[in-house]
mmCIF file of C-alpha atoms in Angstrom:
data_model
loop_
_atom_site.group_PDB
_atom_site.id
_atom_site.type_symbol
_atom_site.label_atom_id
_atom_site.label_comp_id
_atom_site.label_asym_id
_atom_site.label_seq_id
_atom_site.Cartn_x
_atom_site.Cartn_y
_atom_site.Cartn_z
ATOM 1 C CA MET A 1 0.000 0.000 0.000
ATOM 2 C CA LYS A 2 1.278 3.483 -0.789
ATOM 3 C CA ILE A 3 0.519 5.691 2.211
ATOM 4 C CA VAL A 4 1.063 9.447 2.008
ATOM 5 C CA MET A 5 1.106 11.415 5.254
ATOM 6 C CA PHE A 6 1.032 15.197 5.747
ATOM 7 C CA TYR A 7 2.410 16.130 9.166
ATOM 8 C CA HIS A 8 4.067 19.145 10.742
ATOM 9 C CA SER A 9 7.381 17.343 11.051
ATOM 10 C CA LEU A 10 8.969 13.931 10.986
ATOM 11 C CA ALA A 11 12.438 15.460 11.207
ATOM 12 C CA SER A 12 11.972 17.616 14.325
ATOM 13 C CA ASP A 13 10.606 17.038 17.817
ATOM 14 C CA TRP A 14 11.327 20.585 19.091
ATOM 15 C CA ASN A 15 8.096 21.407 20.969
ATOM 16 C CA HIS A 16 6.476 18.793 18.750
ATOM 17 C CA GLY A 17 4.909 16.077 20.861
ATOM 18 C CA ASN A 18 3.598 14.076 17.902
ATOM 19 C CA ALA A 19 7.073 13.217 16.592
ATOM 20 C CA HIS A 20 7.489 10.088 18.757
ATOM 21 C CA PHE A 21 4.241 8.446 17.706
ATOM 22 C CA LEU A 22 4.639 9.484 14.065
ATOM 23 C CA ARG A 23 8.162 8.095 13.826
ATOM 24 C CA GLY A 24 7.212 4.844 15.535
ATOM 25 C CA THR A 25 4.111 4.361 13.392
ATOM 26 C CA VAL A 26 5.922 5.051 10.124
ATOM 27 C CA LYS A 27 8.677 2.637 11.141
ATOM 28 C CA GLU A 28 6.112 -0.072 11.862
ATOM 29 C CA LEU A 29 4.303 0.482 8.551
ATOM 30 C CA LEU A 30 7.618 0.225 6.695
ATOM 31 C CA LYS A 31 8.454 -3.003 8.524
ATOM 32 C CA ARG A 32 5.185 -4.471 7.289
ATOM 33 C CA GLY A 33 6.084 -3.787 3.677
ATOM 34 C CA HIS A 34 4.224 -0.563 2.926
ATOM 35 C CA ASP A 35 5.519 2.402 0.930
ATOM 36 C CA VAL A 36 5.179 5.380 3.282
ATOM 37 C CA GLN A 37 5.867 8.965 2.175
ATOM 38 C CA VAL A 38 5.799 11.688 4.847
ATOM 39 C CA TYR A 39 5.541 15.321 3.728
ATOM 40 C CA GLU A 40 6.233 18.337 5.898
ATOM 41 C CA PRO A 41 6.279 22.030 4.963
ATOM 42 C CA GLU A 42 9.522 23.796 4.121
ATOM 43 C CA GLY A 43 10.364 26.262 6.861
ATOM 44 C CA GLY A 44 8.195 24.458 9.411
ATOM 45 C CA TRP A 45 8.101 26.083 12.835
ATOM 46 C CA SER A 46 9.441 23.141 14.843
ATOM 47 C CA LEU A 47 12.378 22.321 12.560
ATOM 48 C CA GLU A 48 13.286 25.985 12.097
ATOM 49 C CA ASN A 49 13.488 26.489 15.855
ATOM 50 C CA LEU A 50 15.537 23.331 16.281
ATOM 51 C CA ILE A 51 18.043 24.423 13.630
ATOM 52 C CA LYS A 52 18.184 27.967 15.001
ATOM 53 C CA ASP A 53 18.934 26.758 18.522
ATOM 54 C CA HIS A 54 21.088 23.694 17.839
ATOM 55 C CA GLY A 55 22.233 23.689 14.207
ATOM 56 C CA GLU A 56 21.825 21.471 11.147
ATOM 57 C CA THR A 57 23.995 18.648 12.470
ATOM 58 C CA LYS A 58 21.940 18.213 15.627
ATOM 59 C CA ALA A 59 18.735 18.401 13.597
ATOM 60 C CA ALA A 60 19.901 15.450 11.502
ATOM 61 C CA GLU A 61 20.843 13.328 14.522
ATOM 62 C CA TYR A 62 17.451 11.578 14.673
ATOM 63 C CA LYS A 63 18.453 9.603 11.565
ATOM 64 C CA LYS A 64 20.977 7.679 13.684
ATOM 65 C CA TYR A 65 18.062 6.392 15.762
ATOM 66 C CA TYR A 66 15.613 6.042 12.881
ATOM 67 C CA PRO A 67 17.796 5.257 9.835
ATOM 68 C CA MET A 68 14.819 3.911 7.914
ATOM 69 C CA LEU A 69 12.883 7.197 8.048
ATOM 70 C CA LYS A 70 12.939 9.848 5.355
ATOM 71 C CA THR A 71 11.009 13.085 5.236
ATOM 72 C CA HIS A 72 9.995 15.043 2.149
ATOM 73 C CA PHE A 73 9.597 18.811 2.107
ATOM 74 C CA TYR A 74 7.076 20.721 0.013
ATOM 75 C CA ASP A 75 6.761 24.359 -0.966
ATOM 76 C CA VAL A 76 3.915 25.792 1.112
ATOM 77 C CA ALA A 77 3.303 28.586 -1.393
ATOM 78 C CA ASN A 78 3.130 26.203 -4.345
ATOM 79 C CA PRO A 79 2.545 22.574 -3.296
ATOM 80 C CA ASP A 80 3.151 20.009 -6.050
ATOM 81 C CA TYR A 81 0.107 17.909 -5.266
ATOM 82 C CA ASP A 82 0.460 15.828 -8.418
ATOM 83 C CA THR A 83 3.882 14.554 -7.351
ATOM 84 C CA MET A 84 2.866 14.023 -3.733
ATOM 85 C CA LEU A 85 -0.479 12.321 -4.310
ATOM 86 C CA SER A 86 0.017 10.330 -7.506
ATOM 87 C CA GLY A 87 -0.385 6.597 -6.906
ATOM 88 C CA ALA A 88 -1.453 6.937 -3.273
ATOM 89 C CA ASP A 89 -3.799 4.319 -1.840
ATOM 90 C CA LEU A 90 -4.284 6.123 1.470
ATOM 91 C CA VAL A 91 -3.622 9.710 2.539
ATOM 92 C CA ILE A 92 -3.540 10.847 6.174
ATOM 93 C CA VAL A 93 -3.601 14.569 6.982
ATOM 94 C CA HIS A 94 -2.668 15.638 10.506
ATOM 95 C CA GLU A 95 -4.561 18.461 12.248
ATOM 96 C CA TRP A 96 -1.395 20.587 12.461
ATOM 97 C CA ASN A 97 -1.850 21.599 8.811
ATOM 98 C CA GLU A 98 -3.330 24.742 7.333
ATOM 99 C CA PRO A 99 -7.018 24.609 6.278
ATOM 100 C CA GLU A 100 -5.965 25.297 2.699
ATOM 101 C CA LEU A 101 -3.947 22.069 2.526
ATOM 102 C CA VAL A 102 -6.675 20.064 4.267
ATOM 103 C CA ALA A 103 -9.190 21.257 1.687
ATOM 104 C CA ALA A 104 -6.876 20.855 -1.316
ATOM 105 C CA VAL A 105 -5.999 17.233 -0.500
ATOM 106 C CA GLY A 106 -9.711 16.568 -0.137
ATOM 107 C CA LYS A 107 -10.517 18.039 -3.537
ATOM 108 C CA LYS A 108 -7.787 15.965 -5.208
ATOM 109 C CA LYS A 109 -9.262 12.736 -3.829
ATOM 110 C CA GLU A 110 -11.718 12.132 -6.653
ATOM 111 C CA HIS A 111 -9.023 12.525 -9.297
ATOM 112 C CA TYR A 112 -6.492 10.174 -7.680
ATOM 113 C CA GLY A 113 -8.893 7.750 -6.036
ATOM 114 C CA TYR A 114 -7.216 7.382 -2.640
ATOM 115 C CA LYS A 115 -8.899 6.933 0.710
ATOM 116 C CA LEU A 116 -8.497 9.973 2.954
ATOM 117 C CA LEU A 117 -8.252 10.265 6.743
ATOM 118 C CA PHE A 118 -7.831 13.218 9.103
ATOM 119 C CA HIS A 119 -5.681 12.677 12.227
ATOM 120 C CA ASP A 120 -6.457 14.772 15.316
ATOM 121 C CA THR A 121 -4.098 14.796 18.322
ATOM 122 C CA HIS A 122 -5.002 18.114 19.916
ATOM 123 C CA HIS A 123 -7.583 19.623 22.261
ATOM 124 C CA ARG A 124 -8.824 22.206 19.740
ATOM 125 C CA ALA A 125 -12.057 20.262 19.264
ATOM 126 C CA VAL A 126 -13.072 21.694 22.637
ATOM 127 C CA SER A 127 -10.736 24.645 23.157
ATOM 128 C CA GLU A 128 -10.763 26.239 19.679
ATOM 129 C CA VAL A 129 -13.933 25.140 17.945
ATOM 130 C CA GLU A 130 -13.852 28.108 15.567
ATOM 131 C CA SER A 131 -10.473 27.024 14.187
ATOM 132 C CA MET A 132 -11.822 23.507 13.660
ATOM 133 C CA ASN A 133 -14.756 24.918 11.711
ATOM 134 C CA ARG A 134 -12.272 26.317 9.168
ATOM 135 C CA TYR A 135 -11.457 22.803 7.986
ATOM 136 C CA ASP A 136 -13.300 21.437 4.954
ATOM 137 C CA PHE A 137 -13.842 17.724 5.578
ATOM 138 C CA THR A 138 -16.261 17.258 2.666
ATOM 139 C CA HIS A 139 -14.216 14.605 0.890
ATOM 140 C CA TYR A 140 -12.749 12.819 3.912
ATOM 141 C CA ASP A 141 -13.545 9.158 4.533
ATOM 142 C CA GLY A 142 -12.958 9.367 8.262
ATOM 143 C CA ALA A 143 -10.967 10.721 11.176
ATOM 144 C CA LEU A 144 -8.470 9.183 13.581
ATOM 145 C CA VAL A 145 -8.770 10.926 16.960
ATOM 146 C CA PHE A 146 -6.799 10.236 20.135
ATOM 147 C CA GLY A 147 -9.672 9.845 22.568
ATOM 148 C CA GLU A 148 -13.286 8.714 22.845
ATOM 149 C CA VAL A 149 -14.450 12.142 24.014
ATOM 150 C CA ILE A 150 -13.116 13.739 20.806
ATOM 151 C CA LYS A 151 -14.748 10.985 18.752
ATOM 152 C CA HIS A 152 -18.136 11.925 20.218
ATOM 153 C CA ILE A 153 -17.489 15.629 19.554
ATOM 154 C CA TYR A 154 -16.784 14.922 15.893
ATOM 155 C CA LYS A 155 -19.982 12.947 15.585
ATOM 156 C CA ASP A 156 -22.105 15.434 17.532
ATOM 157 C CA LYS A 157 -20.901 18.340 15.422
ATOM 158 C CA GLY A 158 -21.182 16.406 12.179
ATOM 159 C CA TRP A 159 -17.628 17.164 11.098
ATOM 160 C CA ILE A 160 -16.873 13.663 9.740
ATOM 161 C CA ASP A 161 -19.212 10.657 9.709
ATOM 162 C CA SER A 162 -16.705 7.863 10.351
ATOM 163 C CA VAL A 163 -14.490 8.447 13.383
ATOM 164 C CA TRP A 164 -12.117 5.999 15.075
ATOM 165 C CA THR A 165 -10.408 6.404 18.437
ATOM 166 C CA TRP A 166 -6.684 5.976 17.849
ATOM 167 C CA HIS A 167 -4.603 6.667 20.937
ATOM 168 C CA GLU A 168 -0.943 7.489 20.811
ATOM 169 C CA ALA A 169 1.505 4.785 21.881
ATOM 170 C CA ALA A 170 5.189 4.091 22.497
ATOM 171 C CA ASP A 171 7.871 2.911 20.129
ATOM 172 C CA ALA A 172 8.782 0.190 22.596
ATOM 173 C CA GLU A 173 11.875 -0.904 20.652
ATOM 174 C CA LEU A 174 13.551 2.458 21.238
ATOM 175 C CA PHE A 175 11.764 3.474 24.446
ATOM 176 C CA LYS A 176 12.861 0.771 26.837
ATOM 177 C CA PRO A 177 14.610 0.361 30.203
ATOM 178 C CA MET A 178 18.355 1.032 30.081
ATOM 179 C CA ASP A 179 21.141 0.406 32.580
ATOM 180 C CA SER A 180 22.731 3.566 33.941
ATOM 181 C CA GLU A 181 24.248 5.052 37.056
ATOM 182 C CA LYS A 182 21.700 7.260 38.813
ATOM 183 C CA GLU A 183 22.433 10.995 38.671
ATOM 184 C CA GLY A 184 19.474 12.193 40.691
ATOM 185 C CA ASP A 185 16.094 11.511 42.243
ATOM 186 C CA LEU A 186 13.524 13.016 39.879
ATOM 187 C CA VAL A 187 13.418 14.059 36.248
ATOM 188 C CA TRP A 188 10.603 15.779 34.386
ATOM 189 C CA ILE A 189 10.462 16.055 30.608
ATOM 190 C CA GLY A 190 7.965 18.488 29.143
ATOM 191 C CA ASN A 191 7.542 21.900 27.581
ATOM 192 C CA TRP A 192 6.269 24.810 29.647
ATOM 193 C CA GLY A 193 4.180 25.975 26.703
ATOM 194 C CA ASP A 194 1.200 28.263 26.840
ATOM 195 C CA ASN A 195 0.455 28.580 30.559
ATOM 196 C CA GLU A 196 -1.918 25.611 30.301
ATOM 197 C CA ARG A 197 -0.485 24.019 33.458
ATOM 198 C CA THR A 198 1.592 26.682 35.211
ATOM 199 C CA GLU A 199 -0.203 26.341 38.549
ATOM 200 C CA GLU A 200 -0.134 22.557 38.307
ATOM 201 C CA LEU A 201 3.607 22.477 37.648
ATOM 202 C CA MET A 202 4.200 24.648 40.686
ATOM 203 C CA GLU A 203 2.000 22.462 42.915
ATOM 204 C CA PHE A 204 2.904 18.971 41.689
ATOM 205 C CA LEU A 205 6.507 19.367 40.551
ATOM 206 C CA ILE A 206 8.422 22.414 41.718
ATOM 207 C CA LYS A 207 7.173 22.800 45.306
ATOM 208 C CA PRO A 208 7.375 19.086 46.228
ATOM 209 C CA VAL A 209 10.921 18.867 44.889
ATOM 210 C CA LYS A 210 11.928 21.977 46.812
ATOM 211 C CA GLU A 211 10.289 20.942 50.083
ATOM 212 C CA LEU A 212 11.697 17.400 49.942
ATOM 213 C CA GLY A 213 15.132 18.606 48.937
ATOM 214 C CA LEU A 214 15.306 16.245 45.974
ATOM 215 C CA LYS A 215 18.008 16.301 43.346
ATOM 216 C CA ALA A 216 15.984 16.976 40.199
ATOM 217 C CA LYS A 217 16.315 18.079 36.611
ATOM 218 C CA VAL A 218 13.798 19.388 34.074
ATOM 219 C CA TYR A 219 14.021 19.234 30.275
ATOM 220 C CA GLY A 220 11.936 21.099 27.715
ATOM 221 C CA VAL A 221 11.548 24.314 25.740
ATOM 222 C CA ARG A 222 9.518 27.523 25.822
ATOM 223 C CA TYR A 223 10.252 28.195 29.502
ATOM 224 C CA PRO A 224 9.644 31.877 30.297
ATOM 225 C CA ASP A 225 11.926 33.757 32.676
ATOM 226 C CA GLU A 226 9.554 33.305 35.608
ATOM 227 C CA ALA A 227 9.547 29.530 35.069
ATOM 228 C CA LEU A 228 13.340 29.376 34.951
ATOM 229 C CA GLN A 229 13.483 31.460 38.105
ATOM 230 C CA ALA A 230 11.065 29.109 39.870
ATOM 231 C CA LEU A 231 13.255 26.139 38.928
ATOM 232 C CA GLN A 232 16.340 27.905 40.212
ATOM 233 C CA ASP A 233 14.650 28.834 43.479
ATOM 234 C CA ALA A 234 13.723 25.167 43.994
ATOM 235 C CA GLY A 235 17.226 23.965 43.231
ATOM 236 C CA ILE A 236 16.070 22.182 40.060
ATOM 237 C CA ALA A 237 18.568 21.978 37.208
ATOM 238 C CA TYR A 238 17.292 22.989 33.754
ATOM 239 C CA GLY A 239 18.483 20.934 30.800
ATOM 240 C CA GLY A 240 16.778 22.736 27.909
ATOM 241 C CA TRP A 241 15.631 20.870 24.809
ATOM 242 C CA LEU A 242 15.972 17.106 24.969
ATOM 243 C CA PRO A 243 15.766 15.158 21.699
ATOM 244 C CA ASN A 244 12.883 12.725 21.976
ATOM 245 C CA TYR A 245 15.054 9.737 21.102
ATOM 246 C CA LYS A 246 17.301 10.585 24.097
ATOM 247 C CA VAL A 247 14.429 10.254 26.582
ATOM 248 C CA PRO A 248 15.192 6.592 27.477
ATOM 249 C CA GLU A 249 18.813 7.458 28.292
ATOM 250 C CA ILE A 250 17.739 10.287 30.597
ATOM 251 C CA PHE A 251 14.982 8.332 32.365
ATOM 252 C CA ALA A 252 17.536 5.644 33.179
ATOM 253 C CA LYS A 253 19.570 8.176 35.198
ATOM 254 C CA TYR A 254 16.744 9.051 37.601
ATOM 255 C CA ARG A 255 14.568 7.165 40.081
ATOM 256 C CA VAL A 256 11.127 8.661 39.446
ATOM 257 C CA THR A 257 9.215 10.979 37.138
ATOM 258 C CA VAL A 258 5.866 12.739 37.277
ATOM 259 C CA HIS A 259 3.061 13.397 34.817
ATOM 260 C CA VAL A 260 1.409 16.823 34.936
ATOM 261 C CA PRO A 261 -1.366 16.971 32.311
ATOM 262 C CA ARG A 262 -2.224 20.282 30.690
ATOM 263 C CA GLY A 263 -5.404 21.962 31.899
ATOM 264 C CA PRO A 264 -7.564 21.317 28.809
ATOM 265 C CA TYR A 265 -6.986 17.566 29.040
ATOM 266 C CA VAL A 266 -7.948 17.414 32.698
ATOM 267 C CA LYS A 267 -10.954 19.716 32.279
ATOM 268 C CA TRP A 268 -12.444 18.622 28.969
ATOM 269 C CA LEU A 269 -10.738 15.487 27.688
ATOM 270 C CA PRO A 270 -10.699 12.674 30.253
ATOM 271 C CA GLY A 271 -9.125 9.514 28.959
ATOM 272 C CA ILE A 272 -6.397 11.213 26.907
ATOM 273 C CA PRO A 273 -3.004 10.913 28.609
ATOM 274 C CA THR A 274 -0.812 12.371 25.790
ATOM 275 C CA ILE A 275 2.468 10.693 24.878
ATOM 276 C CA ARG A 276 4.417 11.337 28.110
ATOM 277 C CA PRO A 277 2.999 8.515 30.300
ATOM 278 C CA PHE A 278 3.453 6.063 27.428
ATOM 279 C CA GLU A 279 7.112 7.071 27.190
ATOM 280 C CA ALA A 280 7.750 6.835 30.933
ATOM 281 C CA MET A 281 6.112 3.440 31.354
ATOM 282 C CA ALA A 282 7.839 2.073 28.262
ATOM 283 C CA CYS A 283 11.184 3.102 29.771
ATOM 284 C CA GLY A 284 10.418 1.445 33.104
ATOM 285 C CA ILE A 285 10.704 4.509 35.332
ATOM 286 C CA PRO A 286 8.214 4.815 38.222
ATOM 287 C CA LEU A 287 5.537 7.394 37.388
ATOM 288 C CA ILE A 288 3.391 9.548 39.655
ATOM 289 C CA SER A 289 0.597 11.599 38.087
ATOM 290 C CA SER A 290 -1.283 14.696 39.159
ATOM 291 C CA PRO A 291 -5.087 14.355 38.828
ATOM 292 C CA TRP A 292 -6.048 12.682 35.573
ATOM 293 C CA GLN A 293 -9.072 10.539 34.837
ATOM 294 C CA ASP A 294 -8.230 7.397 32.879
ATOM 295 C CA ALA A 295 -11.776 7.243 31.503
ATOM 296 C CA GLU A 296 -10.886 4.646 28.855
ATOM 297 C CA ASN A 297 -9.067 2.276 31.217
ATOM 298 C CA LEU A 298 -5.812 2.393 29.309
ATOM 299 C CA PHE A 299 -3.791 1.675 32.429
ATOM 300 C CA THR A 300 -4.264 0.415 35.994
ATOM 301 C CA PRO A 301 -3.828 3.134 38.644
ATOM 302 C CA ASP A 302 -1.818 2.117 41.727
ATOM 303 C CA ALA A 303 -0.263 -0.676 39.712
ATOM 304 C CA ASP A 304 1.099 0.952 36.535
ATOM 305 C CA TYR A 305 1.452 4.391 38.116
ATOM 306 C CA LEU A 306 0.568 6.273 41.290
ATOM 307 C CA THR A 307 -1.643 9.351 41.582
ATOM 308 C CA ALA A 308 -1.631 12.424 43.792
ATOM 309 C CA SER A 309 -4.644 14.695 44.206
ATOM 310 C CA ASN A 310 -2.650 17.663 45.554
ATOM 311 C CA GLY A 311 0.874 18.805 46.291
ATOM 312 C CA GLU A 312 1.015 17.246 49.743
ATOM 313 C CA GLU A 313 -0.018 13.854 48.345
ATOM 314 C CA MET A 314 2.617 14.212 45.654
ATOM 315 C CA LYS A 315 5.257 14.646 48.364
ATOM 316 C CA LEU A 316 4.026 11.507 50.133
ATOM 317 C CA GLN A 317 3.959 9.460 46.932
ATOM 318 C CA LEU A 318 7.445 10.610 45.976
ATOM 319 C CA GLN A 319 8.710 9.567 49.380
ATOM 320 C CA ARG A 320 7.056 6.148 48.988
ATOM 321 C CA VAL A 321 8.741 5.478 45.673
ATOM 322 C CA LEU A 322 12.138 6.867 46.650
ATOM 323 C CA ASN A 323 12.231 5.079 50.011
ATOM 324 C CA ASP A 324 10.756 1.699 49.033
ATOM 325 C CA GLU A 325 12.539 -0.159 46.267
ATOM 326 C CA SER A 326 9.769 -2.782 46.069
ATOM 327 C CA ILE A 327 7.179 -0.123 45.165
ATOM 328 C CA ALA A 328 9.493 1.420 42.593
ATOM 329 C CA GLN A 329 10.191 -1.965 41.008
ATOM 330 C CA MET A 330 6.499 -2.887 40.955
ATOM 331 C CA LEU A 331 5.581 0.333 39.137
ATOM 332 C CA ALA A 332 8.438 -0.018 36.665
ATOM 333 C CA GLU A 333 7.567 -3.615 35.779
ATOM 334 C CA ASN A 334 3.808 -3.135 35.610
ATOM 335 C CA GLY A 335 4.081 0.020 33.530
ATOM 336 C CA ARG A 336 6.421 -1.569 31.009
ATOM 337 C CA ASN A 337 4.264 -4.702 30.790
ATOM 338 C CA SER A 338 1.119 -2.657 30.126
ATOM 339 C CA ILE A 339 2.870 -0.907 27.264
ATOM 340 C CA LEU A 340 4.060 -4.186 25.757
ATOM 341 C CA GLU A 341 0.633 -5.767 26.121
ATOM 342 C CA LYS A 342 -1.513 -2.928 24.764
ATOM 343 C CA HIS A 343 0.204 0.315 23.843
ATOM 344 C CA THR A 344 3.022 -0.044 21.327
ATOM 345 C CA CYS A 345 3.122 1.490 17.865
ATOM 346 C CA ALA A 346 2.717 -2.056 16.551
ATOM 347 C CA HIS A 347 -0.617 -2.296 18.398
ATOM 348 C CA ARG A 348 -1.742 0.952 16.786
ATOM 349 C CA VAL A 349 -0.801 -0.279 13.309
ATOM 350 C CA ASP A 350 -2.819 -3.431 14.052
ATOM 351 C CA GLU A 351 -5.747 -1.095 14.741
ATOM 352 C CA LEU A 352 -5.039 0.740 11.495
ATOM 353 C CA GLU A 353 -5.219 -2.530 9.588
ATOM 354 C CA THR A 354 -8.711 -3.115 10.967
ATOM 355 C CA ILE A 355 -9.666 0.383 9.795
ATOM 356 C CA PHE A 356 -8.161 -0.364 6.368
ATOM 357 C CA LYS A 357 -10.555 -3.304 6.052
ATOM 358 C CA GLN A 358 -13.494 -1.058 6.935
ATOM 359 C CA LEU A 359 -12.339 1.391 4.264
ATOM 360 C CA GLY A 360 -12.550 -1.411 1.703
ATOM 361 C CA PHE A 361 -8.876 -2.159 1.017
ATOM 362 C CA LYS A 362 -8.019 -5.595 -0.335
ATOM 363 C CA GLU A 363 -6.267 -8.080 1.940
ATOM 364 C CA SER A 364 -3.256 -8.135 -0.399
ATOM 365 C CA LEU A 365 -2.738 -4.413 0.186
ATOM 366 C CA ILE A 366 -3.292 -4.541 3.934
ATOM 367 C CA HIS A 367 -0.944 -7.494 4.459
ATOM 368 C CA PRO A 368 1.799 -7.563 1.788
ATOM 369 C CA LYS A 369 3.171 -11.049 1.232
ATOM 370 C CA GLN A 370 6.773 -9.888 1.442
ATOM 371 C CA HIS A 371 7.513 -7.982 4.632
ATOM 372 C CA LYS A 372 10.579 -5.794 4.436
ATOM 373 C CA THR A 373 13.480 -6.318 6.801
ATOM 374 C CA ILE A 374 14.728 -2.970 8.079
ATOM 375 C CA GLN A 375 17.023 -1.832 10.826
ATOM 376 C CA ALA A 376 14.960 -1.316 13.975
#
C-alpha cells in the first residue's frame, strides 16, 4: 500500500509532541512492507526552531536512531500535489496543517482515487472550535482521533461521519529500560508551553521537589523567565531541549518521574493521557501523576502508576517510591508490561489494519506477502 502522510514534522521534535508516535508508526508500517511517504512544509516552525537553537547537524541526529525514516519537504506557497499524491492508496492529513492544505488534498481525492483520513491529536475540538470549523472535511472518509471524548465531539458536530479512536503509543523498541548510574532523584520532561499548566507544575513538581530537597532536573523548551526562576529557586537543574530519542537514556539516570497533564486535558478530555505517560512506562521509570481521569481504562492506577490529588499527596507518593525499592520496582515492571501488552506502535498499526478493512482495502494491500526487513 502506498501511504502518504502530511504532518508538521517527521524530522523535528522541538516542541512537537507528535514526533514520537509518528516516527514509531511510520517505522512499523515500513516493517510491514508498505511504501510510506511523509511530507512536511519547508520552513516548518518546529524544525526551524531546532536548527536555530542547535544547528543542522543536531537536527539530523534523529536519523541515527531512525535510519529507515525519510522526510519530504514541500513548498507551502506552491505545493506540487500531483507529485505528492500520484499513486497513493491512502492519505492521512494531521490536524497541524493549514485549512488550505486540508481542503486541497480533499478536492484531489476524486481525481487520484485514494482513501483519505484526518488525524487529530489536539484539544482544539473543545478549546478552539472556531479554528476547527475552518477545515473542509467534505471529501474525507474518516478521522483518527486520540480519545473517545473527541470521537463523540466529531460525531455530535457532524464534522466527519466515520471516526475511530486511535490513541498514541510508544515505540517500545527504542523506548525501553536502560542500565545507567543514577544521577538524581527526579526528572521531568515536558515543555512549559502556553500557561496551560503553570499552577499545576508549581504544585505537583516544583514545590514538592523543593520541600523534599530532591536532586531533580527538568528538560523542555519555551520556559519563560519566571519559570526558569522558579526552577532555580527550587534547586532544580534545567536541561533545555531534549531530543525525543534521548528520553530513554535520561529516564535511566533518575529514580522517578511525574506526569502533569495540561489543563484542557484534565478539564475537557478525560481519557487522553498524551504521549508522556506512554514514554515513561515504556522506559520502566516509576511514574506519579497529578489528577487525571483514565476514563478509557488504558492503564491500571496504583499498579502501573501512582496518583496524587494535591501537592502534599505528591510529596508523600514521591517519598514512597524513593524510600521503598519494592514499590518502585512494581511500578516499573507493571508500567512496562502494560505498554508491551496494549500500547506499542505495533498495536496501533494493528488497529489501522482493521480500519483499512473497513475502508474497503483488499487483503493483499493490507498485508503484503513480502515484509521488508529494516534496521529497527
